[in-house]
PDB file of C-alpha atoms in Angstrom:
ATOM      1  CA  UNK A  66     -10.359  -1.999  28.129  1.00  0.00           C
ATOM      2  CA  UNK A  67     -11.628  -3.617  25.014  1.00  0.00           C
ATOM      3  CA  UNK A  68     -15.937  -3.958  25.339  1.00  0.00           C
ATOM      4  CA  UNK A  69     -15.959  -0.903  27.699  1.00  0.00           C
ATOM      5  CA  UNK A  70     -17.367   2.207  27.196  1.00  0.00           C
ATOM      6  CA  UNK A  71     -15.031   5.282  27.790  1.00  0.00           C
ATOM      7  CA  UNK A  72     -15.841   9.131  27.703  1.00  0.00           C
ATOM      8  CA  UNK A  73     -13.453  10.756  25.024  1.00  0.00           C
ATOM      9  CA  UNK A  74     -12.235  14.520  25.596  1.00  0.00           C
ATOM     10  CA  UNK A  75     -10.464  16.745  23.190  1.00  0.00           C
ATOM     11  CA  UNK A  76      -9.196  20.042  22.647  1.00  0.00           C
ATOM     12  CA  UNK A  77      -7.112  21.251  19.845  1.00  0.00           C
ATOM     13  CA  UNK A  78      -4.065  20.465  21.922  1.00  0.00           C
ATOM     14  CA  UNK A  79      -4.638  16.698  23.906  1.00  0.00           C
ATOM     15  CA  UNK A  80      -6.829  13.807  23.544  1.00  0.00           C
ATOM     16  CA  UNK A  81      -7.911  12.314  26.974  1.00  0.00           C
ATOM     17  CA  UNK A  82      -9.871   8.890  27.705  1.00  0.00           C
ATOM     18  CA  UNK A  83     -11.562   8.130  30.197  1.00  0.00           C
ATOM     19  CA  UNK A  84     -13.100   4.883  32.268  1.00  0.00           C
ATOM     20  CA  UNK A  85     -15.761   6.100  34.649  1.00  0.00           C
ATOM     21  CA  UNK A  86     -14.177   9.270  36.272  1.00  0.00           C
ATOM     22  CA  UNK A  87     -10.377   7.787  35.775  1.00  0.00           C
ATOM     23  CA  UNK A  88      -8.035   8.685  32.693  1.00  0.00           C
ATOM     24  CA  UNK A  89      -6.694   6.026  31.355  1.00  0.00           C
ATOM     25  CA  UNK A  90      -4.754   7.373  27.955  1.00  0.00           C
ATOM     26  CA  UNK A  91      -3.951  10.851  27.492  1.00  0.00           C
ATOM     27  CA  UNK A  92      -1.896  12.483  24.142  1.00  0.00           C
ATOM     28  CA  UNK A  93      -1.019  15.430  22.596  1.00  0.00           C
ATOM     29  CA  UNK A  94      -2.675  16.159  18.859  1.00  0.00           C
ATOM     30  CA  UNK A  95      -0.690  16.109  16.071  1.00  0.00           C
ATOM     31  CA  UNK A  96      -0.641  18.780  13.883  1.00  0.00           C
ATOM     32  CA  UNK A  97      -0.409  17.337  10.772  1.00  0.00           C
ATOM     33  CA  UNK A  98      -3.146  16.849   9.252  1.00  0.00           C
ATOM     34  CA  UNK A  99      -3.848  13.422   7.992  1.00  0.00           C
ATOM     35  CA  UNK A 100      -0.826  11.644   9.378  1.00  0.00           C
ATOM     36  CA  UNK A 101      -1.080   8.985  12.166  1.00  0.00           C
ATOM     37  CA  UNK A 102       0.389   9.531  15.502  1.00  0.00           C
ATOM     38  CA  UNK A 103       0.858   6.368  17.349  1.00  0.00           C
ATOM     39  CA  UNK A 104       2.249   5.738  20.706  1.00  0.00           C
ATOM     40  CA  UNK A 105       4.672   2.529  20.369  1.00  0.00           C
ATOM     41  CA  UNK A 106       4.382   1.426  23.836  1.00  0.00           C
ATOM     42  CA  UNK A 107       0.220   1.303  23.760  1.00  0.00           C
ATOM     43  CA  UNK A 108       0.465  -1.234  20.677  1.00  0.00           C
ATOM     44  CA  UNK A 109       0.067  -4.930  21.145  1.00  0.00           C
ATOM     45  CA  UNK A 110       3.225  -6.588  20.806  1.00  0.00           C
ATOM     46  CA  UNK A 111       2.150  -8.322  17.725  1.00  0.00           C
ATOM     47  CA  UNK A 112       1.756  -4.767  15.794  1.00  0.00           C
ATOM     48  CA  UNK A 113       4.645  -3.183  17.162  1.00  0.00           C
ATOM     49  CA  UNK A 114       7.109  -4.592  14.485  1.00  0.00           C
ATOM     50  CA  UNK A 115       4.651  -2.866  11.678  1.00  0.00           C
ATOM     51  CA  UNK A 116       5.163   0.096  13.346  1.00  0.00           C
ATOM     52  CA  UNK A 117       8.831   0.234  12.225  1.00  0.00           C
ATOM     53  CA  UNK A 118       7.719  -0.001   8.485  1.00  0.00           C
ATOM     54  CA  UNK A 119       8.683   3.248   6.527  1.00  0.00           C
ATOM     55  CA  UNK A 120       8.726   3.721   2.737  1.00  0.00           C
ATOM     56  CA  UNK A 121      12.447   3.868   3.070  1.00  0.00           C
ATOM     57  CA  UNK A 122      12.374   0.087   4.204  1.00  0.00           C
ATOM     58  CA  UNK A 123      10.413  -1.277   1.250  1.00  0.00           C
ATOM     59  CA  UNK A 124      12.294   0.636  -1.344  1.00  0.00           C
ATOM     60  CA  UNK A 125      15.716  -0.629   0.173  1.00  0.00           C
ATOM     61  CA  UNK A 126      14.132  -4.300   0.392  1.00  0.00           C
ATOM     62  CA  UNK A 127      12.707  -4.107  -3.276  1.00  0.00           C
ATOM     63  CA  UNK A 128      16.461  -2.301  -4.633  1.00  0.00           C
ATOM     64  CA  UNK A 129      18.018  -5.621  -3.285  1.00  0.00           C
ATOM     65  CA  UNK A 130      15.355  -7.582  -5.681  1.00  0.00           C
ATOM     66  CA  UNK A 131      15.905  -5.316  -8.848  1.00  0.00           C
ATOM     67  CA  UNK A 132      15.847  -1.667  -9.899  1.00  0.00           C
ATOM     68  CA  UNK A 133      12.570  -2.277 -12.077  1.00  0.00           C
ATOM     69  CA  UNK A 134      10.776  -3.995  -8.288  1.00  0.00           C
ATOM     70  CA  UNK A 135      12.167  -0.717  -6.795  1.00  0.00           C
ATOM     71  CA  UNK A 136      10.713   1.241  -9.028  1.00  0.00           C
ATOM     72  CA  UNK A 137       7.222  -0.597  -8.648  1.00  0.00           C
ATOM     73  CA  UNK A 138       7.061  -0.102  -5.150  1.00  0.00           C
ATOM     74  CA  UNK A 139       8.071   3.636  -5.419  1.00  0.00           C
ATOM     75  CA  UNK A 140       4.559   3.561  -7.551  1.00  0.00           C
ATOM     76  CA  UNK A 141       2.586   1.738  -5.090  1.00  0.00           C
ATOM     77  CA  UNK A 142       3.812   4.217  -2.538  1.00  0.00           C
ATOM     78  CA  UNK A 143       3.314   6.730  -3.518  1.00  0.00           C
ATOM     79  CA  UNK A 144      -0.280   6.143  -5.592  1.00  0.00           C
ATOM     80  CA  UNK A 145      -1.966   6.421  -1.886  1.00  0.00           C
ATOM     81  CA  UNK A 146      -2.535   9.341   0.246  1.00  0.00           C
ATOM     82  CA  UNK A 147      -1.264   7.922   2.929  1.00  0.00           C
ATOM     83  CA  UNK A 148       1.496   5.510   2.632  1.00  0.00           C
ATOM     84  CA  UNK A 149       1.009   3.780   5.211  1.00  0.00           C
ATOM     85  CA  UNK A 150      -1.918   1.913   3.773  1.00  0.00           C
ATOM     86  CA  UNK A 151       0.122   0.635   0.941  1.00  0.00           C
ATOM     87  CA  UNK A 152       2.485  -1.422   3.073  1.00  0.00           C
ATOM     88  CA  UNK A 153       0.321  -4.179   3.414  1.00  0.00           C
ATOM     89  CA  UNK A 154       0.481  -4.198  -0.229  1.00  0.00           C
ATOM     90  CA  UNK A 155       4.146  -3.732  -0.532  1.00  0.00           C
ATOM     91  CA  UNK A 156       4.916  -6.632   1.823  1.00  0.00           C
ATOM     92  CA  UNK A 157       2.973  -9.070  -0.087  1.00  0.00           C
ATOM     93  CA  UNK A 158       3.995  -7.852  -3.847  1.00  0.00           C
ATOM     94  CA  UNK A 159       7.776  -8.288  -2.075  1.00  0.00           C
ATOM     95  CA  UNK A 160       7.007 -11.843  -0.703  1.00  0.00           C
ATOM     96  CA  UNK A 161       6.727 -13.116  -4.292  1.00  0.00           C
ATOM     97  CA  UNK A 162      10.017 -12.971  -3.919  1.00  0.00           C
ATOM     98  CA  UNK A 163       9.810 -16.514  -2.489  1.00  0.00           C
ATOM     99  CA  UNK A 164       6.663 -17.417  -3.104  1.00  0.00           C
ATOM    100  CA  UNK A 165       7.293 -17.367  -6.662  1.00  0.00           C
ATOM    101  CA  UNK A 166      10.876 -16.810  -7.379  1.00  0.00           C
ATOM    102  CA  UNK A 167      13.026 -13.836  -7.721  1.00  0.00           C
ATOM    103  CA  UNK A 168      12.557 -13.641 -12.397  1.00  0.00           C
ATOM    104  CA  UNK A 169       8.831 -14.107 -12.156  1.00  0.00           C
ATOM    105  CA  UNK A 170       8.230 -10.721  -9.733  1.00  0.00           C
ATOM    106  CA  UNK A 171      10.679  -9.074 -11.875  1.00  0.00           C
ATOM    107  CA  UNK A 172       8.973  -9.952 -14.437  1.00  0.00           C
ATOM    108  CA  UNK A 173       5.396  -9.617 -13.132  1.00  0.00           C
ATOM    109  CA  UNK A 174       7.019  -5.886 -12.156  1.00  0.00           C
ATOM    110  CA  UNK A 175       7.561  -4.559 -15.415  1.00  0.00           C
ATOM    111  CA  UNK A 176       4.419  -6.170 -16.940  1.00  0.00           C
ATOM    112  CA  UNK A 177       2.334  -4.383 -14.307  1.00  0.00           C
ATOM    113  CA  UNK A 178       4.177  -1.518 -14.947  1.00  0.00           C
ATOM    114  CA  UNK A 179       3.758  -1.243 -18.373  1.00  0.00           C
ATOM    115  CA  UNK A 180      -0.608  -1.620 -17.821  1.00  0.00           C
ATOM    116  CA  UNK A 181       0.409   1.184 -15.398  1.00  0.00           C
ATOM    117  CA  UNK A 182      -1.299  -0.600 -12.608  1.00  0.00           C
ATOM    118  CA  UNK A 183       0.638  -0.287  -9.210  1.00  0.00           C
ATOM    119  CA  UNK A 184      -1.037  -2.512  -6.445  1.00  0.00           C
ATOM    120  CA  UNK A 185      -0.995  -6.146  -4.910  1.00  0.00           C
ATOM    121  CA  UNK A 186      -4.137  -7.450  -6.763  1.00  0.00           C
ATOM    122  CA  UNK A 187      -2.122  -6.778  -9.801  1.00  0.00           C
ATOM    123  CA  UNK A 188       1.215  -8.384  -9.494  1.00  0.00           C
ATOM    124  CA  UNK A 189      -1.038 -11.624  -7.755  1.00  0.00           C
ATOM    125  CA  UNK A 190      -3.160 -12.003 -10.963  1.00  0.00           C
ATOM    126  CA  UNK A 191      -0.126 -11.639 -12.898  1.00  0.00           C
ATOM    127  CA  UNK A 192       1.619 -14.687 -11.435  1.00  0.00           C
ATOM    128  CA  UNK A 193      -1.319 -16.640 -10.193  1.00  0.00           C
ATOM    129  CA  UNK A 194      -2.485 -16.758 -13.756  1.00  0.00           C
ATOM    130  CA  UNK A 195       1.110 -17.077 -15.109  1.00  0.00           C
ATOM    131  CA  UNK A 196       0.599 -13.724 -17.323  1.00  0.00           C
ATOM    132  CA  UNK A 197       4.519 -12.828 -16.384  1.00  0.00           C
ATOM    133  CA  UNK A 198       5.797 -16.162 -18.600  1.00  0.00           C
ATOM    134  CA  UNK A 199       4.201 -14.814 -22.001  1.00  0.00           C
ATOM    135  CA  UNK A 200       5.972 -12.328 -24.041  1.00  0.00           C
ATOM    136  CA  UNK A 201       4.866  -8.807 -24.167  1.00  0.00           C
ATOM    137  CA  UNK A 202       3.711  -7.282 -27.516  1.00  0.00           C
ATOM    138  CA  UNK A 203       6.377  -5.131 -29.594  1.00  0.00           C
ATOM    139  CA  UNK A 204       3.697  -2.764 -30.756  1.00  0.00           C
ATOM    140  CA  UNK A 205       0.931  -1.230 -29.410  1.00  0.00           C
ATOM    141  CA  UNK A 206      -2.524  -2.193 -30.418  1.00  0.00           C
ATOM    142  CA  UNK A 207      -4.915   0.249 -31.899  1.00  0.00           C
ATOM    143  CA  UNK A 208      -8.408   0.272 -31.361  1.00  0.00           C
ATOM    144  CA  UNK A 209     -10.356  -1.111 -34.724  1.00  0.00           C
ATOM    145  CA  UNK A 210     -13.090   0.703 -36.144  1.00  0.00           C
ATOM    146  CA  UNK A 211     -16.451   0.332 -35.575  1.00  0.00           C
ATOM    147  CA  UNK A 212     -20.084   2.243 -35.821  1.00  0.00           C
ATOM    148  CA  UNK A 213     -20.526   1.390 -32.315  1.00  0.00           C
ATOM    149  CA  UNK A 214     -17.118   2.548 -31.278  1.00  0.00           C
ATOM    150  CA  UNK A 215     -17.574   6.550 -31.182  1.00  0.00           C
ATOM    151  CA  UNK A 216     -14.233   7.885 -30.062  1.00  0.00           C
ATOM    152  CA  UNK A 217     -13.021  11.070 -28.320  1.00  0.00           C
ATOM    153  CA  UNK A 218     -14.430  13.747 -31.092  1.00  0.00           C
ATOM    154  CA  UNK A 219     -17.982  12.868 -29.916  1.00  0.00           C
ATOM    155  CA  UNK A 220     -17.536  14.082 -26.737  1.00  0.00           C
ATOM    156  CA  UNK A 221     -16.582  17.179 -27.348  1.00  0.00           C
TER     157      UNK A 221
END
């Protein structure tokens, strides 16, 4: 049915679609709010293994890595409103794993963890520009002083 126009009817309890004056989907509404409800059988084949992704399988997946990857992917999880959009991200942070070896996204982990950044863009800059070899400062860095730097008591 892709390219056709169909007539979409809802109530508060059923979505119906139709194609001309037949229905060709029909499903009861969810009622939680901002969750998906997907029917497995009306994906394409190619989607349906996503479908089994749950935040359950990347945790387990990143606890076999290391308990500081598991607790990066906790944070990407759950720094979304909806998890499911994160597990594109998850998948690729985890496929560092081979990409770039099992030390350097360990290692790439903590570092992003310690900027408090929790997303794929992250951990990729991190390895691609080899930021995961260097060591980590022991102390934190304070900001210098400057007249053009004005600071939090001007704001108040």
């Amino acid at each position: 049915y892709i390219g056709q126009k169909v007539k979409i009817v809802y109530t508060a309890t059923y979505v119906s679609v139709y194609l001309g004056s037949q229905r060709i989907a029909y499903h009861l509404r969810s009622a939680r709010p901002y969750k998906y409800n997907t029917v497995q059988e009306h994906l394409p084949s190619s989607h349906r293994f996503v479908s089994e992704w749950n935040p359950d399988k990347f945790i387990n997946w990143a606890d076999h890595i290391h308990p500081d990857v598991k607790a990066y992917i906790g944070k990407v999880l759950e720094n979304k409103s909806y998890p499911e959009q994160t597990y594109r991200s998850c998948v690729g942070i985890l496929s560092f794993d081979k990409k770039a070896g099992r030390d350097r996204l360990i290692a790439a982990c903590q570092r992003a963890t310690e900027y408090g950044a929790y997303n794929y863009k992250v951990i990729e800059q991190i390895i691609n520009n080899k930021l995961d070899r260097l060591e980590t400062p022991k102390e934190k860095t304070t900001m210098p002083l400057h007249k053009n730097i004005r600071g939090a008591g001007y704001y108040k």
